[in-house]
Amino acid sequence: MNRNKELSEMTDREIQEKILLNLRNIRNSNNSIKGWVTVLGIIQLIGIIAGILVISNN
């Protein structure tokens, strides 16, 4: 598929394929963001628990 075509020059099939490709890219990006948010949340919880343990031992 030629990516340099104007929208008016594209067939319905080409437009549908381009939309599907964009949706796949968005889904992959969202999954990556969810993964990083989970990792950062776990690191933050570990820090909070460590802080509570340090404060409670004094």
PDB file of N, CA, C and O in Angstrom:
ATOM      1  N   MET A   1       0.850  -1.179   0.000  1.00  0.00           N
ATOM      2  CA  MET A   1       0.000   0.000   0.000  1.00  0.00           C
ATOM      3  C   MET A   1       0.892   1.238   0.000  1.00  0.00           C
ATOM      4  O   MET A   1       1.839   1.334   0.767  1.00  0.00           O
ATOM      5  N   ASN A   2       0.600   2.192  -0.861  1.00  0.00           N
ATOM      6  CA  ASN A   2       1.353   3.431  -0.942  1.00  0.00           C
ATOM      7  C   ASN A   2       0.880   4.372   0.161  1.00  0.00           C
ATOM      8  O   ASN A   2      -0.263   4.816   0.167  1.00  0.00           O
ATOM      9  N   ARG A   3       1.762   4.728   1.075  1.00  0.00           N
ATOM     10  CA  ARG A   3       1.388   5.558   2.218  1.00  0.00           C
ATOM     11  C   ARG A   3       1.323   7.038   1.869  1.00  0.00           C
ATOM     12  O   ARG A   3       0.872   7.839   2.664  1.00  0.00           O
ATOM     13  N   ASN A   4       1.773   7.433   0.688  1.00  0.00           N
ATOM     14  CA  ASN A   4       1.803   8.833   0.314  1.00  0.00           C
ATOM     15  C   ASN A   4       0.557   9.277  -0.430  1.00  0.00           C
ATOM     16  O   ASN A   4       0.472  10.413  -0.863  1.00  0.00           O
ATOM     17  N   LYS A   5      -0.409   8.402  -0.603  1.00  0.00           N
ATOM     18  CA  LYS A   5      -1.644   8.753  -1.296  1.00  0.00           C
ATOM     19  C   LYS A   5      -2.478   9.699  -0.435  1.00  0.00           C
ATOM     20  O   LYS A   5      -2.499   9.596   0.791  1.00  0.00           O
ATOM     21  N   GLU A   6      -3.180  10.592  -1.114  1.00  0.00           N
ATOM     22  CA  GLU A   6      -4.143  11.439  -0.424  1.00  0.00           C
ATOM     23  C   GLU A   6      -5.362  10.588  -0.076  1.00  0.00           C
ATOM     24  O   GLU A   6      -5.639   9.587  -0.740  1.00  0.00           O
ATOM     25  N   LEU A   7      -6.094  10.993   0.915  1.00  0.00           N
ATOM     26  CA  LEU A   7      -7.271  10.236   1.351  1.00  0.00           C
ATOM     27  C   LEU A   7      -8.270  10.072   0.201  1.00  0.00           C
ATOM     28  O   LEU A   7      -8.849   9.003   0.027  1.00  0.00           O
ATOM     29  N   SER A   8      -8.431  11.105  -0.612  1.00  0.00           N
ATOM     30  CA  SER A   8      -9.394  11.034  -1.721  1.00  0.00           C
ATOM     31  C   SER A   8      -8.952  10.049  -2.801  1.00  0.00           C
ATOM     32  O   SER A   8      -9.774   9.592  -3.594  1.00  0.00           O
ATOM     33  N   GLU A   9      -7.653   9.707  -2.849  1.00  0.00           N
ATOM     34  CA  GLU A   9      -7.138   8.781  -3.854  1.00  0.00           C
ATOM     35  C   GLU A   9      -7.149   7.330  -3.382  1.00  0.00           C
ATOM     36  O   GLU A   9      -6.909   6.424  -4.159  1.00  0.00           O
ATOM     37  N   MET A  10      -7.429   7.116  -2.118  1.00  0.00           N
ATOM     38  CA  MET A  10      -7.370   5.768  -1.543  1.00  0.00           C
ATOM     39  C   MET A  10      -8.696   5.036  -1.745  1.00  0.00           C
ATOM     40  O   MET A  10      -9.763   5.655  -1.719  1.00  0.00           O
ATOM     41  N   THR A  11      -8.616   3.737  -1.912  1.00  0.00           N
ATOM     42  CA  THR A  11      -9.828   2.926  -1.991  1.00  0.00           C
ATOM     43  C   THR A  11     -10.358   2.684  -0.579  1.00  0.00           C
ATOM     44  O   THR A  11      -9.657   2.911   0.406  1.00  0.00           O
ATOM     45  N   ASP A  12     -11.595   2.231  -0.494  1.00  0.00           N
ATOM     46  CA  ASP A  12     -12.183   1.921   0.811  1.00  0.00           C
ATOM     47  C   ASP A  12     -11.347   0.877   1.541  1.00  0.00           C
ATOM     48  O   ASP A  12     -11.135   0.971   2.751  1.00  0.00           O
ATOM     49  N   ARG A  13     -10.883  -0.106   0.810  1.00  0.00           N
ATOM     50  CA  ARG A  13     -10.071  -1.180   1.400  1.00  0.00           C
ATOM     51  C   ARG A  13      -8.778  -0.616   1.996  1.00  0.00           C
ATOM     52  O   ARG A  13      -8.387  -0.974   3.099  1.00  0.00           O
ATOM     53  N   GLU A  14      -8.125   0.287   1.274  1.00  0.00           N
ATOM     54  CA  GLU A  14      -6.881   0.886   1.770  1.00  0.00           C
ATOM     55  C   GLU A  14      -7.134   1.730   3.014  1.00  0.00           C
ATOM     56  O   GLU A  14      -6.342   1.703   3.961  1.00  0.00           O
ATOM     57  N   ILE A  15      -8.241   2.438   3.028  1.00  0.00           N
ATOM     58  CA  ILE A  15      -8.596   3.241   4.206  1.00  0.00           C
ATOM     59  C   ILE A  15      -8.847   2.331   5.402  1.00  0.00           C
ATOM     60  O   ILE A  15      -8.366   2.593   6.509  1.00  0.00           O
ATOM     61  N   GLN A  16      -9.574   1.240   5.194  1.00  0.00           N
ATOM     62  CA  GLN A  16      -9.847   0.291   6.283  1.00  0.00           C
ATOM     63  C   GLN A  16      -8.553  -0.329   6.811  1.00  0.00           C
ATOM     64  O   GLN A  16      -8.381  -0.477   8.026  1.00  0.00           O
ATOM     65  N   GLU A  17      -7.632  -0.680   5.902  1.00  0.00           N
ATOM     66  CA  GLU A  17      -6.362  -1.264   6.327  1.00  0.00           C
ATOM     67  C   GLU A  17      -5.543  -0.263   7.141  1.00  0.00           C
ATOM     68  O   GLU A  17      -4.926  -0.620   8.133  1.00  0.00           O
ATOM     69  N   LYS A  18      -5.566   0.997   6.725  1.00  0.00           N
ATOM     70  CA  LYS A  18      -4.824   2.028   7.444  1.00  0.00           C
ATOM     71  C   LYS A  18      -5.418   2.245   8.839  1.00  0.00           C
ATOM     72  O   LYS A  18      -4.694   2.397   9.818  1.00  0.00           O
ATOM     73  N   ILE A  19      -6.742   2.263   8.934  1.00  0.00           N
ATOM     74  CA  ILE A  19      -7.403   2.414  10.233  1.00  0.00           C
ATOM     75  C   ILE A  19      -7.066   1.236  11.138  1.00  0.00           C
ATOM     76  O   ILE A  19      -6.757   1.419  12.319  1.00  0.00           O
ATOM     77  N   LEU A  20      -7.107   0.024  10.596  1.00  0.00           N
ATOM     78  CA  LEU A  20      -6.784  -1.162  11.391  1.00  0.00           C
ATOM     79  C   LEU A  20      -5.342  -1.110  11.888  1.00  0.00           C
ATOM     80  O   LEU A  20      -5.070  -1.418  13.051  1.00  0.00           O
ATOM     81  N   LEU A  21      -4.425  -0.692  11.042  1.00  0.00           N
ATOM     82  CA  LEU A  21      -3.021  -0.573  11.443  1.00  0.00           C
ATOM     83  C   LEU A  21      -2.865   0.452  12.568  1.00  0.00           C
ATOM     84  O   LEU A  21      -2.161   0.203  13.553  1.00  0.00           O
ATOM     85  N   ASN A  22      -3.563   1.576  12.449  1.00  0.00           N
ATOM     86  CA  ASN A  22      -3.498   2.597  13.494  1.00  0.00           C
ATOM     87  C   ASN A  22      -4.082   2.079  14.813  1.00  0.00           C
ATOM     88  O   ASN A  22      -3.538   2.353  15.888  1.00  0.00           O
ATOM     89  N   LEU A  23      -5.180   1.331  14.737  1.00  0.00           N
ATOM     90  CA  LEU A  23      -5.780   0.774  15.955  1.00  0.00           C
ATOM     91  C   LEU A  23      -4.847  -0.232  16.629  1.00  0.00           C
ATOM     92  O   LEU A  23      -4.739  -0.273  17.854  1.00  0.00           O
ATOM     93  N   ARG A  24      -4.152  -1.042  15.820  1.00  0.00           N
ATOM     94  CA  ARG A  24      -3.187  -1.986  16.388  1.00  0.00           C
ATOM     95  C   ARG A  24      -2.057  -1.247  17.077  1.00  0.00           C
ATOM     96  O   ARG A  24      -1.612  -1.643  18.166  1.00  0.00           O
ATOM     97  N   ASN A  25      -1.570  -0.176  16.465  1.00  0.00           N
ATOM     98  CA  ASN A  25      -0.492   0.607  17.071  1.00  0.00           C
ATOM     99  C   ASN A  25      -0.938   1.231  18.384  1.00  0.00           C
ATOM    100  O   ASN A  25      -0.185   1.253  19.363  1.00  0.00           O
ATOM    101  N   ILE A  26      -2.168   1.722  18.421  1.00  0.00           N
ATOM    102  CA  ILE A  26      -2.700   2.313  19.654  1.00  0.00           C
ATOM    103  C   ILE A  26      -2.807   1.248  20.741  1.00  0.00           C
ATOM    104  O   ILE A  26      -2.457   1.486  21.897  1.00  0.00           O
ATOM    105  N   ARG A  27      -3.303   0.060  20.387  1.00  0.00           N
ATOM    106  CA  ARG A  27      -3.439  -1.020  21.374  1.00  0.00           C
ATOM    107  C   ARG A  27      -2.076  -1.417  21.937  1.00  0.00           C
ATOM    108  O   ARG A  27      -1.918  -1.584  23.148  1.00  0.00           O
ATOM    109  N   ASN A  28      -1.088  -1.556  21.075  1.00  0.00           N
ATOM    110  CA  ASN A  28       0.252  -1.916  21.537  1.00  0.00           C
ATOM    111  C   ASN A  28       0.824  -0.839  22.447  1.00  0.00           C
ATOM    112  O   ASN A  28       1.456  -1.138  23.461  1.00  0.00           O
ATOM    113  N   SER A  29       0.597   0.411  22.107  1.00  0.00           N
ATOM    114  CA  SER A  29       1.080   1.520  22.930  1.00  0.00           C
ATOM    115  C   SER A  29       0.391   1.505  24.296  1.00  0.00           C
ATOM    116  O   SER A  29       1.033   1.704  25.328  1.00  0.00           O
ATOM    117  N   ASN A  30      -0.915   1.272  24.306  1.00  0.00           N
ATOM    118  CA  ASN A  30      -1.654   1.234  25.569  1.00  0.00           C
ATOM    119  C   ASN A  30      -1.163   0.097  26.463  1.00  0.00           C
ATOM    120  O   ASN A  30      -1.037   0.267  27.677  1.00  0.00           O
ATOM    121  N   ASN A  31      -0.891  -1.067  25.876  1.00  0.00           N
ATOM    122  CA  ASN A  31      -0.391  -2.193  26.661  1.00  0.00           C
ATOM    123  C   ASN A  31       0.958  -1.862  27.263  1.00  0.00           C
ATOM    124  O   ASN A  31       1.245  -2.220  28.405  1.00  0.00           O
ATOM    125  N   SER A  32       1.805  -1.189  26.515  1.00  0.00           N
ATOM    126  CA  SER A  32       3.121  -0.804  27.014  1.00  0.00           C
ATOM    127  C   SER A  32       2.995   0.183  28.171  1.00  0.00           C
ATOM    128  O   SER A  32       3.678   0.063  29.188  1.00  0.00           O
ATOM    129  N   ILE A  33       2.091   1.161  28.020  1.00  0.00           N
ATOM    130  CA  ILE A  33       1.877   2.153  29.078  1.00  0.00           C
ATOM    131  C   ILE A  33       1.338   1.478  30.329  1.00  0.00           C
ATOM    132  O   ILE A  33       1.798   1.764  31.448  1.00  0.00           O
ATOM    133  N   LYS A  34       0.392   0.557  30.184  1.00  0.00           N
ATOM    134  CA  LYS A  34      -0.160  -0.160  31.341  1.00  0.00           C
ATOM    135  C   LYS A  34       0.931  -0.915  32.072  1.00  0.00           C
ATOM    136  O   LYS A  34       0.966  -0.943  33.304  1.00  0.00           O
ATOM    137  N   GLY A  35       1.827  -1.533  31.329  1.00  0.00           N
ATOM    138  CA  GLY A  35       2.921  -2.281  31.942  1.00  0.00           C
ATOM    139  C   GLY A  35       3.825  -1.380  32.760  1.00  0.00           C
ATOM    140  O   GLY A  35       4.193  -1.712  33.892  1.00  0.00           O
ATOM    141  N   TRP A  36       4.201  -0.228  32.202  1.00  0.00           N
ATOM    142  CA  TRP A  36       5.074   0.690  32.933  1.00  0.00           C
ATOM    143  C   TRP A  36       4.382   1.279  34.153  1.00  0.00           C
ATOM    144  O   TRP A  36       5.010   1.461  35.205  1.00  0.00           O
ATOM    145  N   VAL A  37       3.100   1.579  34.058  1.00  0.00           N
ATOM    146  CA  VAL A  37       2.366   2.110  35.206  1.00  0.00           C
ATOM    147  C   VAL A  37       2.330   1.072  36.324  1.00  0.00           C
ATOM    148  O   VAL A  37       2.512   1.400  37.498  1.00  0.00           O
ATOM    149  N   THR A  38       2.144  -0.192  35.964  1.00  0.00           N
ATOM    150  CA  THR A  38       2.137  -1.269  36.962  1.00  0.00           C
ATOM    151  C   THR A  38       3.502  -1.375  37.640  1.00  0.00           C
ATOM    152  O   THR A  38       3.583  -1.463  38.871  1.00  0.00           O
ATOM    153  N   VAL A  39       4.573  -1.361  36.871  1.00  0.00           N
ATOM    154  CA  VAL A  39       5.926  -1.455  37.439  1.00  0.00           C
ATOM    155  C   VAL A  39       6.195  -0.277  38.372  1.00  0.00           C
ATOM    156  O   VAL A  39       6.690  -0.460  39.491  1.00  0.00           O
ATOM    157  N   LEU A  40       5.868   0.923  37.928  1.00  0.00           N
ATOM    158  CA  LEU A  40       6.113   2.101  38.762  1.00  0.00           C
ATOM    159  C   LEU A  40       5.245   2.079  40.021  1.00  0.00           C
ATOM    160  O   LEU A  40       5.693   2.505  41.092  1.00  0.00           O
ATOM    161  N   GLY A  41       4.024   1.566  39.914  1.00  0.00           N
ATOM    162  CA  GLY A  41       3.162   1.443  41.091  1.00  0.00           C
ATOM    163  C   GLY A  41       3.730   0.472  42.107  1.00  0.00           C
ATOM    164  O   GLY A  41       3.707   0.736  43.317  1.00  0.00           O
ATOM    165  N   ILE A  42       4.265  -0.640  41.637  1.00  0.00           N
ATOM    166  CA  ILE A  42       4.879  -1.627  42.538  1.00  0.00           C
ATOM    167  C   ILE A  42       6.094  -1.024  43.220  1.00  0.00           C
ATOM    168  O   ILE A  42       6.288  -1.184  44.435  1.00  0.00           O
ATOM    169  N   ILE A  43       6.914  -0.302  42.472  1.00  0.00           N
ATOM    170  CA  ILE A  43       8.100   0.337  43.065  1.00  0.00           C
ATOM    171  C   ILE A  43       7.679   1.353  44.121  1.00  0.00           C
ATOM    172  O   ILE A  43       8.282   1.436  45.195  1.00  0.00           O
ATOM    173  N   GLN A  44       6.639   2.110  43.846  1.00  0.00           N
ATOM    174  CA  GLN A  44       6.155   3.086  44.813  1.00  0.00           C
ATOM    175  C   GLN A  44       5.633   2.396  46.080  1.00  0.00           C
ATOM    176  O   GLN A  44       5.899   2.852  47.198  1.00  0.00           O
ATOM    177  N   LEU A  45       4.896   1.306  45.926  1.00  0.00           N
ATOM    178  CA  LEU A  45       4.406   0.578  47.102  1.00  0.00           C
ATOM    179  C   LEU A  45       5.550   0.027  47.939  1.00  0.00           C
ATOM    180  O   LEU A  45       5.507   0.073  49.176  1.00  0.00           O
ATOM    181  N   ILE A  46       6.580  -0.496  47.286  1.00  0.00           N
ATOM    182  CA  ILE A  46       7.751  -0.997  48.013  1.00  0.00           C
ATOM    183  C   ILE A  46       8.391   0.136  48.806  1.00  0.00           C
ATOM    184  O   ILE A  46       8.777  -0.045  49.968  1.00  0.00           O
ATOM    185  N   GLY A  47       8.487   1.318  48.186  1.00  0.00           N
ATOM    186  CA  GLY A  47       9.053   2.473  48.891  1.00  0.00           C
ATOM    187  C   GLY A  47       8.221   2.882  50.089  1.00  0.00           C
ATOM    188  O   GLY A  47       8.770   3.194  51.151  1.00  0.00           O
ATOM    189  N   ILE A  48       6.916   2.872  49.953  1.00  0.00           N
ATOM    190  CA  ILE A  48       6.033   3.238  51.073  1.00  0.00           C
ATOM    191  C   ILE A  48       6.171   2.231  52.203  1.00  0.00           C
ATOM    192  O   ILE A  48       6.282   2.604  53.385  1.00  0.00           O
ATOM    193  N   ILE A  49       6.166   0.947  51.870  1.00  0.00           N
ATOM    194  CA  ILE A  49       6.308  -0.091  52.910  1.00  0.00           C
ATOM    195  C   ILE A  49       7.655   0.027  53.599  1.00  0.00           C
ATOM    196  O   ILE A  49       7.744  -0.079  54.829  1.00  0.00           O
ATOM    197  N   ALA A  50       8.722   0.269  52.814  1.00  0.00           N
ATOM    198  CA  ALA A  50      10.055   0.427  53.418  1.00  0.00           C
ATOM    199  C   ALA A  50      10.078   1.647  54.332  1.00  0.00           C
ATOM    200  O   ALA A  50      10.657   1.601  55.429  1.00  0.00           O
ATOM    201  N   GLY A  51       9.436   2.726  53.924  1.00  0.00           N
ATOM    202  CA  GLY A  51       9.377   3.923  54.762  1.00  0.00           C
ATOM    203  C   GLY A  51       8.633   3.667  56.059  1.00  0.00           C
ATOM    204  O   GLY A  51       9.075   4.118  57.122  1.00  0.00           O
ATOM    205  N   ILE A  52       7.552   2.954  56.013  1.00  0.00           N
ATOM    206  CA  ILE A  52       6.788   2.620  57.221  1.00  0.00           C
ATOM    207  C   ILE A  52       7.625   1.754  58.133  1.00  0.00           C
ATOM    208  O   ILE A  52       7.637   1.961  59.363  1.00  0.00           O
ATOM    209  N   LEU A  53       8.345   0.788  57.590  1.00  0.00           N
ATOM    210  CA  LEU A  53       9.197  -0.075  58.414  1.00  0.00           C
ATOM    211  C   LEU A  53      10.310   0.717  59.070  1.00  0.00           C
ATOM    212  O   LEU A  53      10.631   0.489  60.256  1.00  0.00           O
ATOM    213  N   VAL A  54      10.914   1.639  58.355  1.00  0.00           N
ATOM    214  CA  VAL A  54      11.988   2.450  58.920  1.00  0.00           C
ATOM    215  C   VAL A  54      11.449   3.336  60.041  1.00  0.00           C
ATOM    216  O   VAL A  54      12.069   3.441  61.118  1.00  0.00           O
ATOM    217  N   ILE A  55      10.296   3.941  59.840  1.00  0.00           N
ATOM    218  CA  ILE A  55       9.713   4.822  60.864  1.00  0.00           C
ATOM    219  C   ILE A  55       9.293   4.022  62.079  1.00  0.00           C
ATOM    220  O   ILE A  55       9.492   4.434  63.226  1.00  0.00           O
ATOM    221  N   SER A  56       8.734   2.830  61.883  1.00  0.00           N
ATOM    222  CA  SER A  56       8.239   2.033  63.014  1.00  0.00           C
ATOM    223  C   SER A  56       9.377   1.425  63.835  1.00  0.00           C
ATOM    224  O   SER A  56       9.172   1.088  64.993  1.00  0.00           O
ATOM    225  N   ASN A  57      10.573   1.290  63.270  1.00  0.00           N
ATOM    226  CA  ASN A  57      11.698   0.735  64.014  1.00  0.00           C
ATOM    227  C   ASN A  57      12.409   1.766  64.872  1.00  0.00           C
ATOM    228  O   ASN A  57      13.247   1.421  65.692  1.00  0.00           O
ATOM    229  N   ASN A  58      12.085   3.051  64.720  1.00  0.00           N
ATOM    230  CA  ASN A  58      12.761   4.090  65.536  1.00  0.00           C
ATOM    231  C   ASN A  58      12.050   4.324  66.822  1.00  0.00           C
ATOM    232  O   ASN A  58      11.062   4.211  67.219  1.00  0.00           O
TER     233      ASN A  58
END
